[in-house]
Coordinates of C-alpha atoms in Angstrom, one line a residue:
M49 CA 16.3 -11.3 -5.7
K50 CA 13.7 -10.3 -8.3
A51 CA 14.2 -13.6 -10.2
V52 CA 13.5 -15.5 -7.0
I53 CA 10.4 -13.6 -6.4
L54 CA 9.2 -14.2 -9.9
A55 CA 9.9 -17.9 -9.6
L56 CA 7.8 -18.0 -6.4
L57 CA 5.0 -16.2 -8.0
L58 CA 5.0 -18.5 -11.0
G59 CA 5.0 -21.5 -8.8
G60 CA 2.4 -20.1 -6.3
C61 CA 0.0 -19.0 -9.0
A62 CA -0.1 -22.1 -11.2
A63 CA -3.7 -22.7 -10.5
T64 CA -4.9 -19.3 -11.6
A65 CA -7.3 -19.5 -14.6
V66 CA -5.9 -18.6 -18.0
A67 CA -7.4 -15.2 -19.1
P68 CA -8.3 -13.9 -22.5
P69 CA -6.1 -11.1 -24.0
S70 CA -6.5 -7.8 -22.4
E71 CA -8.0 -6.1 -25.5
Q72 CA -11.2 -8.1 -24.9
A73 CA -11.9 -6.2 -21.7
P74 CA -15.3 -4.4 -22.1
Q75 CA -15.5 -0.6 -21.7
L76 CA -17.9 0.8 -19.1
A77 CA -19.1 4.4 -19.0
A78 CA -18.3 6.5 -16.0
L79 CA -21.5 8.0 -14.6
A80 CA -19.9 11.0 -12.9
E81 CA -16.5 12.6 -12.5
T82 CA -15.0 14.8 -9.8
D83 CA -13.9 18.4 -10.2
P84 CA -10.3 18.4 -11.3
V85 CA -7.6 18.8 -8.7
D86 CA -5.9 22.2 -8.4
T87 CA -2.4 21.1 -9.4
A88 CA -1.1 19.9 -12.7
H89 CA 0.7 16.8 -13.9
D90 CA 1.0 13.8 -11.6
A91 CA -1.2 15.1 -8.7
A92 CA -4.5 13.2 -8.1
D93 CA -3.7 9.8 -6.5
D94 CA -6.1 7.8 -4.4
P95 CA -9.8 7.8 -3.3
A96 CA -11.7 6.6 -0.3
I97 CA -15.5 6.3 0.0
W98 CA -17.8 7.0 3.0
R99 CA -21.4 5.6 2.5
N100 CA -24.1 7.5 4.4
P101 CA -26.3 4.7 5.8
R102 CA -29.2 7.1 6.5
D103 CA -29.1 8.9 3.1
P104 CA -27.0 7.0 0.6
A105 CA -27.3 9.9 -2.0
A106 CA -25.4 12.1 0.6
S107 CA -22.4 9.8 0.6
L108 CA -18.9 11.3 0.1
V109 CA -15.7 10.5 -1.8
I110 CA -12.3 11.6 -0.5
G111 CA -9.4 12.1 -2.9
T112 CA -5.8 13.0 -2.5
D113 CA -3.9 15.7 -4.4
K114 CA -0.4 14.7 -3.6
K115 CA 1.0 18.1 -4.4
A116 CA -1.6 20.2 -2.4
G117 CA -3.9 18.4 0.0
I118 CA -7.0 16.3 0.2
H119 CA -10.5 16.9 -1.3
V120 CA -14.0 15.8 -0.3
Y121 CA -16.5 15.3 -3.1
D122 CA -20.2 14.6 -3.3
L123 CA -21.8 11.9 -5.5
A124 CA -22.2 14.3 -8.3
G125 CA -18.4 14.9 -8.2
K126 CA -18.6 18.4 -6.9
R127 CA -15.8 19.4 -4.5
V128 CA -17.4 20.3 -1.2
S129 CA -14.3 21.0 0.8
F130 CA -10.5 20.9 0.7
T131 CA -7.9 20.5 3.4
P132 CA -4.3 21.7 2.5
A133 CA -1.5 19.2 3.3
A134 CA 1.9 18.6 1.8
R135 CA 2.3 15.4 -0.2
L136 CA -0.4 13.1 0.9
N137 CA -0.5 10.0 -1.2
N138 CA -2.8 7.1 -0.4
V139 CA -5.9 7.4 1.8
D140 CA -8.3 5.0 3.6
L141 CA -11.1 5.3 6.2
R142 CA -13.1 3.4 8.7
D143 CA -16.4 4.3 10.4
M144 CA -15.5 3.7 14.1
G145 CA -19.0 4.3 15.5
A146 CA -18.9 6.6 18.5
K147 CA -15.3 7.6 17.5
G148 CA -16.5 8.9 14.2
V149 CA -15.2 8.3 10.7
V150 CA -11.4 8.0 10.9
V151 CA -9.4 8.9 7.9
A152 CA -5.6 8.1 7.4
A153 CA -3.3 9.1 4.6
S154 CA 0.3 8.2 3.8
D155 CA 2.4 11.4 4.2
R156 CA 5.4 11.8 1.9
A157 CA 6.4 15.3 2.9
D158 CA 9.6 13.9 4.5
K159 CA 11.2 11.4 2.1
D160 CA 13.5 10.1 4.8
V161 CA 10.9 9.5 7.5
A162 CA 7.5 8.1 6.7
H163 CA 4.5 9.7 8.4
V164 CA 0.7 9.0 8.7
S165 CA -1.6 12.0 8.7
M166 CA -4.9 11.4 10.5
F167 CA -8.3 13.2 10.2
T168 CA -11.9 12.7 11.2
L169 CA -14.6 13.2 8.6
D170 CA -17.2 15.7 9.7
T171 CA -20.1 14.1 7.8
V172 CA -22.5 17.0 8.4
A173 CA -20.1 19.8 7.4
R174 CA -18.6 17.5 4.8
R175 CA -15.0 18.3 5.6
L176 CA -11.9 16.7 7.1
V177 CA -10.7 17.8 10.5
P178 CA -6.9 17.1 11.1
T179 CA -6.2 15.1 14.2
G180 CA -2.4 14.7 14.0
R181 CA 0.7 13.7 11.9
F182 CA 2.6 10.7 13.2
R183 CA 6.1 9.3 12.5
V184 CA 6.1 5.7 11.4
G185 CA 9.7 4.8 10.4
S186 CA 12.5 5.5 8.0
G187 CA 11.8 5.8 4.3
E188 CA 9.3 7.4 2.0
A189 CA 5.6 6.7 2.7
Y190 CA 3.7 5.5 -0.3
G191 CA 0.7 3.2 0.1
M192 CA -1.8 3.3 3.0
C193 CA -4.7 1.1 4.1
L194 CA -6.6 0.5 7.3
W195 CA -7.9 -2.7 9.1
R196 CA -10.6 -2.8 11.8
R197 CA -10.1 -6.2 13.5
A198 CA -13.3 -8.1 13.7
R199 CA -12.9 -9.7 17.1
D200 CA -12.4 -6.5 19.1
G201 CA -12.7 -3.5 16.8
A202 CA -9.1 -2.5 17.2
L203 CA -7.8 -0.2 14.4
F204 CA -4.5 -0.8 12.5
G205 CA -2.9 0.9 9.6
F206 CA -0.4 -0.4 7.0
V207 CA 2.1 2.0 5.5
V208 CA 3.7 0.7 2.3
L209 CA 7.2 2.3 1.9
K210 CA 8.4 3.0 -1.6
D211 CA 11.2 0.3 -1.3
G212 CA 8.6 -2.4 -0.6
R213 CA 8.8 -2.4 3.2
I214 CA 5.4 -2.5 4.9
D215 CA 5.1 -1.0 8.4
Q216 CA 2.0 -1.9 10.5
V217 CA 0.9 0.6 13.0
A218 CA -1.6 0.3 15.9
I219 CA -4.0 3.3 16.1
D220 CA -5.3 4.1 19.6
L221 CA -8.4 6.2 19.6
S222 CA -9.1 6.0 23.3
G223 CA -7.9 9.5 24.1
A224 CA -8.7 13.0 22.9
A225 CA -6.2 12.6 20.0
P226 CA -5.1 9.4 18.2
K227 CA -1.9 7.6 19.2
V228 CA 0.0 5.8 16.5
A229 CA 2.7 3.2 17.2
T230 CA 4.6 0.9 14.8
V231 CA 4.1 -2.8 15.8
R232 CA 5.8 -4.8 13.1
S233 CA 7.3 -4.6 9.6
M234 CA 7.1 -6.8 6.5
K235 CA 9.1 -6.7 3.3
L236 CA 8.6 -7.2 -0.5
G237 CA 11.5 -7.1 -2.9
T238 CA 10.8 -4.0 -5.0
Q239 CA 8.6 -0.9 -5.3
S240 CA 5.1 -1.4 -3.9
E241 CA 2.2 0.8 -3.2
G242 CA -1.4 -0.4 -3.4
C243 CA -2.8 -2.3 -0.4
V244 CA -6.2 -3.3 1.1
V245 CA -7.2 -5.3 4.1
D246 CA -10.3 -7.6 4.3
D247 CA -11.8 -6.8 7.7
R248 CA -13.7 -10.1 7.6
T249 CA -10.8 -12.4 7.2
G250 CA -7.9 -10.3 8.5
L251 CA -5.9 -10.7 5.2
L252 CA -3.7 -7.9 3.8
Y253 CA -3.3 -7.7 0.1
V254 CA -0.3 -5.7 -1.4
A255 CA 0.6 -4.9 -5.0
E256 CA 4.3 -5.1 -5.9
E257 CA 4.2 -3.0 -9.0
D258 CA 6.3 -5.0 -11.5
V259 CA 5.9 -8.4 -9.9
G260 CA 2.4 -9.1 -8.8
L261 CA 0.1 -9.5 -5.8
W262 CA 0.9 -10.8 -2.3
R263 CA -1.1 -11.7 0.8
F264 CA -0.2 -11.4 4.4
D265 CA -1.9 -12.2 7.7
A266 CA -2.8 -8.8 9.1
D267 CA -2.7 -9.7 12.7
P268 CA 0.4 -8.1 14.4
A269 CA 1.2 -11.4 16.2
A270 CA 1.3 -13.4 12.9
P271 CA 4.4 -14.3 10.9
T272 CA 5.5 -11.8 8.3
T273 CA 5.6 -14.3 5.5
A274 CA 4.2 -13.1 2.2
T275 CA 2.2 -15.5 0.0
P276 CA 2.2 -14.9 -3.8
I277 CA -1.4 -14.9 -5.2
A278 CA -1.2 -13.4 -8.7
R279 CA 1.6 -12.4 -11.0
V280 CA 2.1 -9.6 -13.5
D281 CA 1.8 -11.7 -16.7
R282 CA 0.9 -8.9 -19.2
R283 CA -2.3 -10.7 -20.1
V284 CA -4.5 -10.6 -16.9
L285 CA -2.4 -8.1 -15.0
F286 CA 0.0 -5.5 -16.5
D287 CA 2.8 -3.6 -14.7
D288 CA 2.4 -1.4 -12.9
A289 CA 0.0 -3.2 -10.6
E290 CA -1.3 -0.2 -8.6
G291 CA -4.4 0.4 -6.5
L292 CA -6.4 -2.4 -4.8
A293 CA -10.0 -2.5 -3.7
L294 CA -12.4 -5.2 -2.3
A295 CA -16.0 -6.0 -3.1
P296 CA -16.8 -8.5 -0.2
K297 CA -19.6 -11.0 -0.3
G298 CA -20.6 -13.3 2.5
R299 CA -18.1 -14.6 5.0
D300 CA -15.0 -14.7 2.8
G301 CA -16.1 -14.3 -0.9
G302 CA -16.5 -11.5 -3.3
Y303 CA -13.8 -9.9 -5.5
L304 CA -10.4 -8.3 -5.2
V305 CA -10.0 -5.5 -7.8
V306 CA -6.6 -4.3 -9.1
S307 CA -5.6 -1.3 -11.3
S308 CA -3.7 -2.8 -14.2
Q309 CA -2.1 0.5 -14.9
G310 CA 0.1 -0.7 -17.8
D311 CA -2.9 -1.3 -20.1
N312 CA -5.5 1.1 -18.6
A313 CA -7.7 -1.7 -17.2
Y314 CA -9.0 -3.1 -14.0
T315 CA -8.7 -6.8 -13.1
L316 CA -11.0 -8.8 -10.9
Y317 CA -10.0 -11.9 -8.8
R318 CA -12.6 -14.0 -7.2
L319 CA -12.2 -14.6 -3.4
P320 CA -11.3 -16.5 -1.4
G321 CA -9.2 -18.5 -3.8
V322 CA -7.9 -15.4 -5.8
T323 CA -8.8 -16.8 -9.2
Y324 CA -9.2 -14.6 -12.3
A325 CA -12.8 -13.4 -12.8
G326 CA -12.6 -10.7 -15.5
R327 CA -11.4 -7.3 -16.4
F328 CA -12.8 -4.0 -17.7
R329 CA -11.9 -0.5 -18.8
I330 CA -13.6 2.8 -18.2
G331 CA -14.6 4.7 -21.3
G332 CA -17.1 5.0 -24.1
G333 CA -19.6 7.4 -22.4
A334 CA -20.3 11.1 -22.3
I335 CA -17.5 11.4 -19.7
D336 CA -14.0 10.7 -20.8
G337 CA -12.5 7.4 -19.8
T338 CA -9.5 6.6 -17.5
S339 CA -5.9 5.9 -18.2
D340 CA -2.8 5.4 -16.0
T341 CA -4.9 4.8 -12.9
D342 CA -3.1 4.9 -9.6
G343 CA -5.6 4.5 -6.7
I344 CA -9.0 2.8 -6.8
E345 CA -11.8 2.3 -4.2
M346 CA -14.9 0.2 -4.1
M347 CA -17.8 0.0 -1.7
L348 CA -20.9 -2.1 -1.9
G349 CA -24.4 -1.0 -1.0
N350 CA -27.1 1.3 -2.3
F351 CA -25.8 4.7 -3.3
G352 CA -28.9 5.8 -5.0
P353 CA -30.4 5.2 -8.5
K354 CA -27.1 5.5 -10.4
Y355 CA -25.3 3.1 -8.1
P356 CA -27.8 0.6 -6.7
R357 CA -25.3 -2.1 -5.9
G358 CA -22.2 -0.2 -5.1
L359 CA -19.8 2.5 -6.2
F360 CA -16.4 2.1 -7.9
V361 CA -14.0 5.1 -8.0
A362 CA -10.8 5.3 -10.1
Q363 CA -8.2 8.0 -10.4
D364 CA -7.8 9.2 -14.0
G365 CA -4.1 9.9 -14.9
D366 CA -5.0 11.8 -18.1
N367 CA -8.0 14.1 -17.8
A368 CA -6.8 16.5 -20.5
P369 CA -7.3 19.4 -21.1
D370 CA -8.1 19.6 -17.4
T371 CA -5.9 18.4 -14.5
Q372 CA -6.4 14.9 -13.1
N373 CA -9.6 13.8 -11.4
F374 CA -11.6 10.7 -10.3
K375 CA -14.3 8.8 -12.2
Y376 CA -17.3 7.1 -10.7
V377 CA -18.7 3.8 -12.1
S378 CA -21.7 1.7 -11.1
W379 CA -20.7 -1.7 -9.6
A380 CA -23.9 -3.1 -11.1
D381 CA -22.6 -2.2 -14.5
V382 CA -19.3 -4.0 -13.8
L383 CA -21.0 -7.2 -12.7
K384 CA -23.4 -7.1 -15.7
A385 CA -20.6 -6.6 -18.3
L386 CA -18.5 -9.4 -16.9
G387 CA -21.5 -11.8 -16.3
L388 CA -20.8 -11.9 -12.6
R389 CA -23.0 -12.0 -9.5

């Protein structure tokens, strides 16, 4: 099965530009880092970003500790609140207007039955308010990403199971508490985790860790066919291919960013055609760099003087002598270093 998948990827990605060797990736300094998580070893996992439109400097970063719960940090990296929860892995959020900022996390507490844990972000108190834990389907929940459909504002989630199955859930916010229902399933051949949805185009991107990147139509009525878009080639993208993030531009352009965990780098692909655009590492500054990164997140916009064009957040798998944490990088620095716009 894996040989077939690799063959499809090689055929489907023949037009991808040839990249330089990974060691040429420039190093960019982190401008801030979060307080370390409370538990040791493999604990911090995935971030999400809420940008405060009225006061960008008061924006917040959410980060999971998959052994203890979920943290909320300010832009200086200081932990401002913590919500205990067992084995939350990936997290995503959407600002739903009158319904508030909705946060969803993949819940691995039951390895036989996947769940989604839901919260709202109290942006004044700077804390998460639990709103329910919902069964999705059999298997261990791993990845998690949200999609707000452009045409009607409907909210959907995608739960990536550890075996490569992807369950799509519809999230109904019309009542006092959310309702979550599984509406379809898709499947990749081997272990997968990172995912992100482009709200503009309704395209779901998923990372199959040892194989490469795939694209699906996010609409629940669409076929479940996966399209290969980039392969793990150990030049541009190393296994494990982990977290995914989007830096959208215009109607369908911008960049897809991937954690190339195997060589401690981050790879950019130019949208909409998903062609190689560059890669970078985090390091070389007063704050230690990152390695073995799982989750990443990216949000454009003004976040204040340090982050005038956007904020990139990456989990750091080795923050010794402290426990793991998350590093903040200016998106303006990424674009400048790679000669991009």
